[in-house]
Short mmCIF file of C-alpha atoms in Angstrom, two decimals:
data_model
loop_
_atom_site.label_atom_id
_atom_site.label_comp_id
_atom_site.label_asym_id
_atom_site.label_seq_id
_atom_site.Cartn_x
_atom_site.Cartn_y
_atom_site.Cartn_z
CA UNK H 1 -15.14 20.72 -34.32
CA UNK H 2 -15.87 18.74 -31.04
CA UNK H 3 -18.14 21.54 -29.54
CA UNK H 4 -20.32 22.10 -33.29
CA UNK H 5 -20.43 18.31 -32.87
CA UNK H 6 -22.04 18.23 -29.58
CA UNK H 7 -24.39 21.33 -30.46
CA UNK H 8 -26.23 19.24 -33.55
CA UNK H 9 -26.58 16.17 -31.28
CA UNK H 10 -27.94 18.33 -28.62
CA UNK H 11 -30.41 19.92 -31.13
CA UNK H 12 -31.29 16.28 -32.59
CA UNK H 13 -31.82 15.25 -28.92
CA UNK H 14 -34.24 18.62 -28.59
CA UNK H 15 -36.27 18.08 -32.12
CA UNK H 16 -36.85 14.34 -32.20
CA UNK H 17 -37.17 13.69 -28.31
CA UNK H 18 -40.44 12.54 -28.50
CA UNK H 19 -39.80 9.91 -30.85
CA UNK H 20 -36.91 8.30 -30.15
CA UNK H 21 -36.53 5.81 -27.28
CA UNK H 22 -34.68 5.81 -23.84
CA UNK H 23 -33.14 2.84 -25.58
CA UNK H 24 -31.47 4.54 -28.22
CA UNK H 25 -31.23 7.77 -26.20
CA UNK H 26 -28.89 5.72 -23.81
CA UNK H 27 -26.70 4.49 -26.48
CA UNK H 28 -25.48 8.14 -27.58
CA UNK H 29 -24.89 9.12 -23.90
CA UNK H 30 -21.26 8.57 -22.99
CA UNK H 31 -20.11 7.86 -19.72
CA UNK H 32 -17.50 9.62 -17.94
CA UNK H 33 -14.56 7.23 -16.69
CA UNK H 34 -14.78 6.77 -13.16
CA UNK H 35 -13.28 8.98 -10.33
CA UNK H 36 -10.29 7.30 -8.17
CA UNK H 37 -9.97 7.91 -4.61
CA UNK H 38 -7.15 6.03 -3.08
CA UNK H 39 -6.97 6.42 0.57
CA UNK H 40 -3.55 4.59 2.31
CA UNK H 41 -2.85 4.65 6.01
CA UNK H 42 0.72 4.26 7.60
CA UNK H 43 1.61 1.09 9.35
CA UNK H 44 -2.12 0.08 9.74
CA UNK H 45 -1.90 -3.40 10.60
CA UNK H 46 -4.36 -6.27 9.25
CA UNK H 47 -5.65 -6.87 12.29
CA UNK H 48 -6.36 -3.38 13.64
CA UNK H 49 -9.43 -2.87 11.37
CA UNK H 50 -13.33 -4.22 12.19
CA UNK H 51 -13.53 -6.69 9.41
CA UNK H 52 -10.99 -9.10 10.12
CA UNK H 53 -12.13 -9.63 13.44
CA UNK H 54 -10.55 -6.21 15.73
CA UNK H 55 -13.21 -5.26 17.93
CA UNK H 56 -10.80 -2.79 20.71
CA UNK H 57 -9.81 -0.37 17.43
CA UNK H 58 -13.26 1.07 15.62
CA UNK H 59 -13.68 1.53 12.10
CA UNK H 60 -16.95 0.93 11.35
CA UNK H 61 -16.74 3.35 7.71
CA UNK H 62 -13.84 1.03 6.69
CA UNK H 63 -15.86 -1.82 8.01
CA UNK H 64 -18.76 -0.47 5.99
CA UNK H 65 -16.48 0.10 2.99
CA UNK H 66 -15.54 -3.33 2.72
CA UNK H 67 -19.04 -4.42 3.38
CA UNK H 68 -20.15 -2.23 0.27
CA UNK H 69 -17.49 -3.74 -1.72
CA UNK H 70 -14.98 -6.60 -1.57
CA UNK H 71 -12.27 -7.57 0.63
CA UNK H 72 -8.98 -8.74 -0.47
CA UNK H 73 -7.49 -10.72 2.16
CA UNK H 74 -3.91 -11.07 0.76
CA UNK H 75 -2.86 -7.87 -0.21
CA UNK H 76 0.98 -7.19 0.00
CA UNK H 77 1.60 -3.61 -0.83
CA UNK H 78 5.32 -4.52 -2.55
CA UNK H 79 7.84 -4.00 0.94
CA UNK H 80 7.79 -3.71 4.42
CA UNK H 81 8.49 -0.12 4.94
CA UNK H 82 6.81 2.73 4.10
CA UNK H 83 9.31 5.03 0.96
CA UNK H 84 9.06 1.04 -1.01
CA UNK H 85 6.10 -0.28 -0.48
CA UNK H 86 4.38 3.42 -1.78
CA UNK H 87 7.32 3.71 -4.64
CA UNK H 88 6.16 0.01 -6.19
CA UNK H 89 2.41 1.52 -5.41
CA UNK H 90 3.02 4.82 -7.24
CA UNK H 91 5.09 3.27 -10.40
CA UNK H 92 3.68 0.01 -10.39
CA UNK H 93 7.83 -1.72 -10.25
CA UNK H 94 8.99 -4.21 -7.74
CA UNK H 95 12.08 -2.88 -5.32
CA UNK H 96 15.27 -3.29 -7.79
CA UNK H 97 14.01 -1.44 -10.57
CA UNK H 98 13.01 2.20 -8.56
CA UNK H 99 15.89 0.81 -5.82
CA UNK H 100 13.82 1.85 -2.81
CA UNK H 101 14.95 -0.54 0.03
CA UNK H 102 14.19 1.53 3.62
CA UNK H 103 12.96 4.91 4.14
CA UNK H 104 16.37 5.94 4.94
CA UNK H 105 17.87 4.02 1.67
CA UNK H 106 20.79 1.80 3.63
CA UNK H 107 21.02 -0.57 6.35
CA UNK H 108 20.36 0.56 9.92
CA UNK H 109 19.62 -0.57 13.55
CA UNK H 110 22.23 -2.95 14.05
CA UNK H 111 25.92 -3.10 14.59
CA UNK H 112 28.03 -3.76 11.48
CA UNK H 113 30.09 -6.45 12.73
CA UNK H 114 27.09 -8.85 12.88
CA UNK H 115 26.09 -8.12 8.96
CA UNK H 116 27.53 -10.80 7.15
CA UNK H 117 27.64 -8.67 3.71
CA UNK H 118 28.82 -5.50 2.99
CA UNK H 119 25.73 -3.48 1.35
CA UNK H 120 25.00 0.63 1.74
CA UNK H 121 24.83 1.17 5.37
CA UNK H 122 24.48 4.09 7.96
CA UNK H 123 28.27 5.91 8.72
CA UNK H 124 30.47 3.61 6.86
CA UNK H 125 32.86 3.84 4.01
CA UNK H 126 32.46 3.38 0.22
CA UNK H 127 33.57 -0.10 0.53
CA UNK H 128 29.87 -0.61 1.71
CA UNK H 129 28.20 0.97 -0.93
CA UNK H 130 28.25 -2.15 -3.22
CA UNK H 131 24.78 -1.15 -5.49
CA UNK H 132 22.95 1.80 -5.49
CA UNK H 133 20.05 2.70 -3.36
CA UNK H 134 17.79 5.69 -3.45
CA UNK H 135 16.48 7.30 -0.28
CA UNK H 136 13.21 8.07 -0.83
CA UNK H 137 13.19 8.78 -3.84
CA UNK H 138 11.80 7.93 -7.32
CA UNK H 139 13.46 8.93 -10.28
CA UNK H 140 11.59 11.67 -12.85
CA UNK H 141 12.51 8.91 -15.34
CA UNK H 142 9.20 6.97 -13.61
CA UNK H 143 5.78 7.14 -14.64
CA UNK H 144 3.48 7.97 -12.15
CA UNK H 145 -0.31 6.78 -11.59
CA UNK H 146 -0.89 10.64 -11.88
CA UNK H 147 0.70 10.90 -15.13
CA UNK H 148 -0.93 7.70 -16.69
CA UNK H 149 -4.53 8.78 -15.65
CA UNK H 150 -3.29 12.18 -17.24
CA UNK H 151 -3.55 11.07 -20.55
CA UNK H 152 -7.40 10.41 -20.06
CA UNK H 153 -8.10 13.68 -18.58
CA UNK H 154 -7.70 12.87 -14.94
CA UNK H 155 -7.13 15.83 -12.16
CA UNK H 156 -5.16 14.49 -9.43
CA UNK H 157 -4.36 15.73 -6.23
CA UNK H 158 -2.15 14.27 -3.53
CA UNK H 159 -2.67 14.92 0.58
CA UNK H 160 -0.43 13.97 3.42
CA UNK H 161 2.52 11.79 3.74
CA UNK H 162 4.94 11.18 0.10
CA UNK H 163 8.18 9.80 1.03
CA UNK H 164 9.13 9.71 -2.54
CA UNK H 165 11.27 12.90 -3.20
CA UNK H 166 11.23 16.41 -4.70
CA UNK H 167 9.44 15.45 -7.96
CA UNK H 168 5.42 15.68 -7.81
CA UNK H 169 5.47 12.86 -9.92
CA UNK H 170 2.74 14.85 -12.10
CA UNK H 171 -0.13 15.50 -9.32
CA UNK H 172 -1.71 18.36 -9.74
CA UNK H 173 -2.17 18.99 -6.48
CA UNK H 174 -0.04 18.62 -3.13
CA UNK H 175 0.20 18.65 0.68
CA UNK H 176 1.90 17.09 3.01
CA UNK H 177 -1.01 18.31 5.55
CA UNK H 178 -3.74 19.56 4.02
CA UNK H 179 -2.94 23.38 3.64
CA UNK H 180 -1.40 24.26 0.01
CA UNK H 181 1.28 26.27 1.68
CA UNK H 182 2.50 23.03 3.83
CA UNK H 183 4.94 20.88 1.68
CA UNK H 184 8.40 20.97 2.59
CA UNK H 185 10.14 22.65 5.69
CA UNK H 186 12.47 25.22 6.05
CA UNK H 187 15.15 23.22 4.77
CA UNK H 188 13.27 22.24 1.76
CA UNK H 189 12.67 18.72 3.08
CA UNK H 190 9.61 17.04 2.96
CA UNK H 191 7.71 18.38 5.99
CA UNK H 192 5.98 15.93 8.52
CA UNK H 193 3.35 15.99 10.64
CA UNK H 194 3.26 12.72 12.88
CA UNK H 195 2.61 14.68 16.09
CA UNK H 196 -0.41 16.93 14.59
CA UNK H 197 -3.46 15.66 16.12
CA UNK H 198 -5.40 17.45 13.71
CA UNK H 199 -3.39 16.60 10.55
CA UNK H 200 -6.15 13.89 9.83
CA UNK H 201 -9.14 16.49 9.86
CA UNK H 202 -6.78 18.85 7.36
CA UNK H 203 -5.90 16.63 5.13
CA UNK H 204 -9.76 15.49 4.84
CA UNK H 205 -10.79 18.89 5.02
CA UNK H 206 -8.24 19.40 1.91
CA UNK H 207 -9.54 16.62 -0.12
CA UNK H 208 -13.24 17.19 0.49
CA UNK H 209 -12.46 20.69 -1.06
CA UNK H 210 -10.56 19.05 -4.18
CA UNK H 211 -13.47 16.60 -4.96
CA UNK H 212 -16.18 19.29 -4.40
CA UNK H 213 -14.11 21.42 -7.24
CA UNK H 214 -13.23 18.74 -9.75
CA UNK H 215 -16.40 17.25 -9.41
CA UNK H 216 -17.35 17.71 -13.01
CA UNK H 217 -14.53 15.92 -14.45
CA UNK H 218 -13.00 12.66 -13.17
CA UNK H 219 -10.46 12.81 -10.87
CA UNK H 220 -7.77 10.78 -8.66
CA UNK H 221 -7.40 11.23 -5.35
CA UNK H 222 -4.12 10.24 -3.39
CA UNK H 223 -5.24 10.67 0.32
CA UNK H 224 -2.03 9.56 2.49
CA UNK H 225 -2.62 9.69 6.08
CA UNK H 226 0.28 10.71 8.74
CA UNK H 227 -1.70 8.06 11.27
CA UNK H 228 -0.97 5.66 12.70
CA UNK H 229 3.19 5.95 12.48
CA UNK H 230 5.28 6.64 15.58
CA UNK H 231 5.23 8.89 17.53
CA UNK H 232 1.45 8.23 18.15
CA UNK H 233 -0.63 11.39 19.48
CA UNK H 234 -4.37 11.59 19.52
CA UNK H 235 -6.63 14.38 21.52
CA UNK H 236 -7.23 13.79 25.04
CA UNK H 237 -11.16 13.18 25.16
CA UNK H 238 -10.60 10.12 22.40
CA UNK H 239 -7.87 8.84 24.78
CA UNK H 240 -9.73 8.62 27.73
CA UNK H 241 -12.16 6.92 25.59
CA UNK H 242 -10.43 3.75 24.70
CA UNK H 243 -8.90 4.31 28.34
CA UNK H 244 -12.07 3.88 29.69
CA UNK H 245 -12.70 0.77 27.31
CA UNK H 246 -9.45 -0.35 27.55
CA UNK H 247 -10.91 -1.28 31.68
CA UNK H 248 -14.11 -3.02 30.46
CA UNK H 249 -12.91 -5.90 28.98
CA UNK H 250 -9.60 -8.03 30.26
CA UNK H 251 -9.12 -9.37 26.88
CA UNK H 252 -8.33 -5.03 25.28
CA UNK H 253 -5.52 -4.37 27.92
CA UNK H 254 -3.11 -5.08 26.01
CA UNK H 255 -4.28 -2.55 23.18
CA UNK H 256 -3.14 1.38 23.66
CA UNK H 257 -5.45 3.73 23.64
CA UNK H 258 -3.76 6.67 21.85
CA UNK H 259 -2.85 4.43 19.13
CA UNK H 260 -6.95 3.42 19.21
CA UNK H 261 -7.55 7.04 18.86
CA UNK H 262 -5.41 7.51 16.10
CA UNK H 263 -7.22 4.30 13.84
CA UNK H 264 -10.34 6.28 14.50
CA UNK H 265 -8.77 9.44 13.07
CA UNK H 266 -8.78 7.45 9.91
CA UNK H 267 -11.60 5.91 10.08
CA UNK H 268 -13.07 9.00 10.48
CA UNK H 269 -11.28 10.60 7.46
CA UNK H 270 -12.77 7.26 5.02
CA UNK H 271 -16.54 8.17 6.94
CA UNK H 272 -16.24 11.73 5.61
CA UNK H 273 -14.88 11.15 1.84
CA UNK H 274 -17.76 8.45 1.99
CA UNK H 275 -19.98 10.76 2.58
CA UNK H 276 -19.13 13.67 0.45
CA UNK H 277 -19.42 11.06 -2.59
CA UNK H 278 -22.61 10.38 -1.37
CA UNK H 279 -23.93 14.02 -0.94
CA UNK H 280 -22.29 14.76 -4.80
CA UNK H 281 -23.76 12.31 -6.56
CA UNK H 282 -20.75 10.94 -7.04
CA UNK H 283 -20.54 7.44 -5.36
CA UNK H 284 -21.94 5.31 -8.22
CA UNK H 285 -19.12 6.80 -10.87
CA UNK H 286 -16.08 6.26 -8.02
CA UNK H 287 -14.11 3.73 -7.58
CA UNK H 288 -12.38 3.66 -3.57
CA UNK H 289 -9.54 1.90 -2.27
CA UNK H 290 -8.78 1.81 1.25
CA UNK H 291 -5.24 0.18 2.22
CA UNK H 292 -1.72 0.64 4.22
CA UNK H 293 1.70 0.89 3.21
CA UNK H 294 2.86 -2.24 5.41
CA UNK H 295 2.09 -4.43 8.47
CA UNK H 296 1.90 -3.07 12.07
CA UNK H 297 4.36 -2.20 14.03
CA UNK H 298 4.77 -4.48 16.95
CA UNK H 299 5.38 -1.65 19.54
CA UNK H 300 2.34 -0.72 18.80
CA UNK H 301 0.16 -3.43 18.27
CA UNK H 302 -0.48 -6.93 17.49
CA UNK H 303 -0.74 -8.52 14.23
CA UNK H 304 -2.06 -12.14 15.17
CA UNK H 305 -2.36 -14.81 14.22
CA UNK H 306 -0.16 -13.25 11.68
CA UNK H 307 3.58 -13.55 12.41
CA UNK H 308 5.88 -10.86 13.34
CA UNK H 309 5.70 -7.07 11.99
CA UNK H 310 6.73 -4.02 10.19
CA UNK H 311 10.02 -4.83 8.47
CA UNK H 312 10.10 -8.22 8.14
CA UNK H 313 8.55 -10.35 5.43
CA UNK H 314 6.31 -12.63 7.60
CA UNK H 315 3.08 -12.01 6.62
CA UNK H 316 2.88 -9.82 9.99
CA UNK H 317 4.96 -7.32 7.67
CA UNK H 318 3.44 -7.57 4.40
CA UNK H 319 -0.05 -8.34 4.94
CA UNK H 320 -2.36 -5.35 4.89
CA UNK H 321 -5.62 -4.28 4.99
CA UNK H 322 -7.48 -3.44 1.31
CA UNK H 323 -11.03 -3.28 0.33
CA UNK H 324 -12.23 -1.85 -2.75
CA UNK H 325 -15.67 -0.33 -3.64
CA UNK H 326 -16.63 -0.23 -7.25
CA UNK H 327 -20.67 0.65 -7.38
CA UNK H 328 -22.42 -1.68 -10.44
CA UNK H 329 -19.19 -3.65 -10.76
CA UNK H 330 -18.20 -5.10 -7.52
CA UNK H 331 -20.78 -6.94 -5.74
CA UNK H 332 -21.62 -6.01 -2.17
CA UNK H 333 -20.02 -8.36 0.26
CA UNK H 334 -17.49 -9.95 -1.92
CA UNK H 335 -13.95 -11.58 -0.78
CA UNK H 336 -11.02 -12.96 -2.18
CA UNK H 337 -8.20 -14.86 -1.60
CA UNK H 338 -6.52 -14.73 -3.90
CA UNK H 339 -2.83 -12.72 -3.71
CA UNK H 340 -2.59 -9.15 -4.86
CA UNK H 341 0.33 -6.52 -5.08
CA UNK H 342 0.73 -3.04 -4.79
CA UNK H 343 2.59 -2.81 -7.94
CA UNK H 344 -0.99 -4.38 -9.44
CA UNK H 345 -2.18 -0.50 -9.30
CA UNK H 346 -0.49 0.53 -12.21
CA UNK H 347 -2.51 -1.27 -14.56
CA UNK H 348 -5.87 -1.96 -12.59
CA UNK H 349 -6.24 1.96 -12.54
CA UNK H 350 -5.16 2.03 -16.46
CA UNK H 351 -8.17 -0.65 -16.76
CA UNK H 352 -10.74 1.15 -14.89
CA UNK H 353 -9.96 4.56 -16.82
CA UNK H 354 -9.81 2.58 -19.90
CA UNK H 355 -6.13 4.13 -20.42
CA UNK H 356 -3.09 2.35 -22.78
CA UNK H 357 0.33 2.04 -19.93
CA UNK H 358 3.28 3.53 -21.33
CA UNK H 359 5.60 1.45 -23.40
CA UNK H 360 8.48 2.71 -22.55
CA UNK H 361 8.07 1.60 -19.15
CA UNK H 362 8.16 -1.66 -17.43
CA UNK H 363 4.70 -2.80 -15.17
CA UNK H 364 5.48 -5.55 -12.69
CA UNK H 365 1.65 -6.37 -11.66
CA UNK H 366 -1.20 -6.91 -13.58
CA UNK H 367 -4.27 -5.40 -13.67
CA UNK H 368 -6.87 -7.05 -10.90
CA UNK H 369 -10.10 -5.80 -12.01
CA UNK H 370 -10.66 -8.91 -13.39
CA UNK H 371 -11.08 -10.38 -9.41
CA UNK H 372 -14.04 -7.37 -8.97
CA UNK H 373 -16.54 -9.38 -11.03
CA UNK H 374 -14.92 -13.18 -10.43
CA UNK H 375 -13.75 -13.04 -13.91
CA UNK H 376 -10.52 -15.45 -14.63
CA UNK H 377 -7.66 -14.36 -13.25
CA UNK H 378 -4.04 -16.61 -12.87
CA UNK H 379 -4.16 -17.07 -8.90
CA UNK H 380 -0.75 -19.01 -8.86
CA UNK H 381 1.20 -16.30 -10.80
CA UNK H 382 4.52 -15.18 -9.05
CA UNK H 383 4.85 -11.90 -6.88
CA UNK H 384 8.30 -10.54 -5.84
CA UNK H 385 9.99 -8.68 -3.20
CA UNK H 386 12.94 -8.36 -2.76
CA UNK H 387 15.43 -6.69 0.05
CA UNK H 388 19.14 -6.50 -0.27
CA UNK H 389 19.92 -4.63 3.10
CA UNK H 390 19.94 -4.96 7.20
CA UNK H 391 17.53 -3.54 9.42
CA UNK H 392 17.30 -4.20 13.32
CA UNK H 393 15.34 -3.38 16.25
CA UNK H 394 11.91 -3.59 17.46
CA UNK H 395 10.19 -6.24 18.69
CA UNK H 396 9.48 -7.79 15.41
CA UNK H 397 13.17 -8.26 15.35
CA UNK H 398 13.28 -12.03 14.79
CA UNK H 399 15.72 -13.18 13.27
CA UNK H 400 19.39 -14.44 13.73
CA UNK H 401 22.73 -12.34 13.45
CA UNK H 402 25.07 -14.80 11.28
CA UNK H 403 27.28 -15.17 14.47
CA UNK H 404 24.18 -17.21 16.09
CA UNK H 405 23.01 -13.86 18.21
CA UNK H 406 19.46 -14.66 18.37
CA UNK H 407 16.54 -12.09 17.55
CA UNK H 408 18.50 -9.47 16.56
CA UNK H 409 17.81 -8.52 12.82
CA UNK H 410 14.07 -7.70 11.21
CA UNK H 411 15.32 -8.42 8.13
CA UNK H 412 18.55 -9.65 6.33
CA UNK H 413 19.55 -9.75 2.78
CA UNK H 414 16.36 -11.86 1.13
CA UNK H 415 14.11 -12.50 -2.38
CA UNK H 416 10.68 -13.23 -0.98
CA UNK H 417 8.38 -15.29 -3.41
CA UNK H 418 4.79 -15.37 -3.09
CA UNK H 419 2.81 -18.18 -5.72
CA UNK H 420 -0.16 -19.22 -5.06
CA UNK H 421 -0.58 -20.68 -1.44
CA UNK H 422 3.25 -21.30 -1.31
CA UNK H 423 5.39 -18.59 0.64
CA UNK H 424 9.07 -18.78 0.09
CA UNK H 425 11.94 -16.64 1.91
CA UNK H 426 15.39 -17.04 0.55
CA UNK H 427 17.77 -15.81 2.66
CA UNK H 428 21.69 -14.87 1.27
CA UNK H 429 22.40 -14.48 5.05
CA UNK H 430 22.34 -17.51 6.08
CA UNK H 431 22.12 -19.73 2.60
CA UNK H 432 19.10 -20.96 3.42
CA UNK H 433 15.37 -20.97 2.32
CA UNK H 434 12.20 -21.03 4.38
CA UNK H 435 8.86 -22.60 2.89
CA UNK H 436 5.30 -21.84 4.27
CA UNK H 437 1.80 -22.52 2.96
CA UNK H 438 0.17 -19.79 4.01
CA UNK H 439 -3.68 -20.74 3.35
CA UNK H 440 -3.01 -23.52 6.03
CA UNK H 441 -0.55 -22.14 8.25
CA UNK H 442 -1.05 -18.37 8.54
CA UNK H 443 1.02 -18.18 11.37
CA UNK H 444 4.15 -19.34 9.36
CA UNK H 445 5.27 -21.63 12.02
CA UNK H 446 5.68 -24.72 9.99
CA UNK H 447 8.98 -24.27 7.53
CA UNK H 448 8.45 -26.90 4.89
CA UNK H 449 11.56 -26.23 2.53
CA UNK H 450 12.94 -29.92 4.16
CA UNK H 451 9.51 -31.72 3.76
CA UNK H 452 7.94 -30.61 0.17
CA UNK H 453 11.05 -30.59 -1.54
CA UNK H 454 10.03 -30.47 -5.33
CA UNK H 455 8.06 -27.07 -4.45
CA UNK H 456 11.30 -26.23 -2.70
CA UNK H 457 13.37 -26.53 -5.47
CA UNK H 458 10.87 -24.74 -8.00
CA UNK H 459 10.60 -21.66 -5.94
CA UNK H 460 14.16 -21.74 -5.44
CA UNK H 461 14.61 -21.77 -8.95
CA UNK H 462 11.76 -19.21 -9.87
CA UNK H 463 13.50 -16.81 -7.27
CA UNK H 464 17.07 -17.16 -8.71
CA UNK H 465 15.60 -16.63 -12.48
CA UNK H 466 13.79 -13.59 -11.38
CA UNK H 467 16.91 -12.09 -9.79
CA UNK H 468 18.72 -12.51 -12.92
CA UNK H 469 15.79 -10.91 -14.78
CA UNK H 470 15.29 -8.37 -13.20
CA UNK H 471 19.30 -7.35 -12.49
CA UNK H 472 17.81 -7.27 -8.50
CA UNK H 473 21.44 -6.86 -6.23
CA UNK H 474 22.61 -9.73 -4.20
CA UNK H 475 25.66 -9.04 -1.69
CA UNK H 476 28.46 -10.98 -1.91
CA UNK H 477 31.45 -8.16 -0.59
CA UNK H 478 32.05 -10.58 2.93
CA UNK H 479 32.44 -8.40 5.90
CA UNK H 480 35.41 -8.95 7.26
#
């Protein structure tokens, strides 16, 4: 029926071509929903690209990407490790629902006998596992953003790094490197390829080839780079490139070069699927989102003026790069301020495709596509995270052991809220809650749960309501 359909408008078309006007002729041409290409990097800080001011690190096709589109300058992708923050992208749930805490699912980097709590923790007893965790791993029960852009015809295709589990989640397409025979290793685990200095060019070279074959129909692409996680490699002639600027100015020596060379493996990666849009035809009808799973890691690099780093909730942790280009619906040049989640995806991407969410399935965020065009959008609404575990070392480690041993956890047993300007950090560690407006103190140095006490108490009580809602676990086993 659809194709004898499409013949007879085609003929009408033909016959009365001459006569009818581009006006109408418009009108009866439908428009194909728009392509998705979502590139992530891996503990990309937001101050290691261009755009917010990083001039050792070069990026200038993300720079140019967020020149061509619009900037969001408080994006938190949902945690502050990698297997979370990409599970809350992926099903569009906070923490406690998909229970994705840490890449390794339970507590680690510290000794037990300074965790106050008994939670799930590294070599210990099933008196510790008080809730359940999942290591890496989403359940099948999950919809994916692959299976919701499924229903309106969508090929997807996922390269590089998962960290989710055996399940392909409903991608059509995956590798972990680039080359369809690379996904798991010889154990059958997910295989990795940190210390490939070519596993950026695969991967592109693997994602180039999906777009130039699924041009015709729309498509969503999941490109996940390996870069720039530990341990950092990069090939020698881009080292001694930033070595050699590294000497130029006194200001850079602080930055490492292999972990310069390794931005500009991305970087590179963004400048190519750029370009291949371009060379297709296909930049006006795709929609590209460039991002990173959480802050930087402090080993590595610096996040200021932001405080701390990967695995803590400072903003050092959970503040990450994200621009967006949307040809004829995001202006060029355009920023926001205005807070945004990773768990947001799940129904911005079922806006742009024009596709219903499941029903059956809970959707934390809410759909930002209204921000694109400066259309009203709630700015003070409530975003969660939430962390129920321990996890030390690293020189982002900032925080107090609850016998008064200073700097030794990056994060303790917390509900973070974000609402508006106001930051809140409850922590069941220590009984205590830290308050921080974040559009005048960045930094976070200024706790003012003791000094605006009515916002105090509201955010307390927003944070204690959403626990209950949402069934999040709170330790309470003492460890004796």
């Amino acid at each position: 029926m659809k194709s004898n359909q499409a013949i007879t408008r085609r003929f009408t078309v033909l016959l009365f071509g001459l006569f009818i006007s581009q006006t109408i002729f418009s009108q009866t041409t439908v428009t194909p929903p728009p392509n998705i290409v979502f590139i992530i990097a891996d503990d990309l800080g937001w101050m290691d690209v261009g755009y917010n001011g990083q001039q050792f690190y070069e990026t200038p096709n993300i720079d140019r990407l967020a020149k061509e589109g619009m900037v969001m300058n408080r994006f938190y992708p949902g945690a502050a490790n990698c297997a979370p923050s990409r599970a809350c992208l992926l099903t569009g749930t906070y923490t406690p629902r998909h229970k994705v805490y840490l890449p390794q699912g339970v507590s680690r980097g510290g000794l037990v006998s300074k965790m106050r709590y008994k939670v799930p923790t590294e070599n210990q007893d099933a008196t510790f596992n008080t809730f359940p965790v999942n290591i890496n791993q989403v359940d099948d029960e999950f919809i994916s953003l692959a299976e919701l852009l499924k229903q309106s015809g969508y090929v997807s295709a996922r390269f590089g790094k998962w960290h989710l589990g055996d399940s392909n989640q409903g991608f059509d397409f995956s590798s972990a490197n680039g080359e369809p025979q690379f996904y798991t290793n010889k154990n059958g685990d997910e295989a990795r390829f940190y210390k490939d200095i070519h596993v950026a060019e695969k991967l592109t070279d693997g994602a180039i080839a999906f777009i130039e074959n699924h041009q015709k129909s729309p498509f969503f692409l999941y490109l996940s780079h390996w870069e720039v996680h530990t341990p950092i490699v990069a090939r020698k002639e881009r080292i001694e490139y930033f070595e050699k600027k590294n000497k130029t100015n006194p200001l850079w020596q602080e930055f490492d070069p292999v972990y310069a060379a390794e931005v500009e493996q991305v970087d590179l990666s963004v400048g190519r699927v750029l370009k291949k849009l371009e060379e297709l035809g296909l930049e006006e009808n795709t929609v590209v989102f460039f991002t990173s799973d959480n802050g930087g890691l402090l080993d590595r690099t610096s996040n200021l003026p932001l405080r701390a780093g990967k695995g803590t909730y400072y903003e050092g942790g959970i503040r990450v790069p994200f621009c967006v280009k949307w040809p004829g619906v995001i202006p060029p040049d355009s920023k926001t301020d205005v807070a945004v989640t990773g768990v947001d995806m799940m129904p911005t991407f079922a806006e742009i495709s024009n596709t219903k969410l499941f029903e059956n399935q809970t959707v934390d965020g809410r759909s930002i596509v209204p921000l694109f065009n400066n259309k009203p959008f709630d700015k003070n609404r409530n975003i969660f995270f939430h962390f129920p575990l321990y996890l030390g070392k690293g020189k982002a480690s900032i925080l107090p052991a609850y016998d008064g041993t200073k700097n030794y956890w990056r994060a303790v047993p917390s509900t973070t809220l974000i609402s508006g300007d106001y930051k809140a950090i409850y922590y069941y560690e220590y009984d205590r809650m830290e308050l921080f407006n974040i559009k005048k103190d960045i930094g976070e140095q200024l706790d003012l749960s003791l000094i605006e006490l009515e916002i105090a108490s509201r955010m307390r009580e927003e944070i204690t309501s959403w626990v209950d809602r949402v069934k999040a676990p709170v330790p309470s086993l003492i460890n004796l």
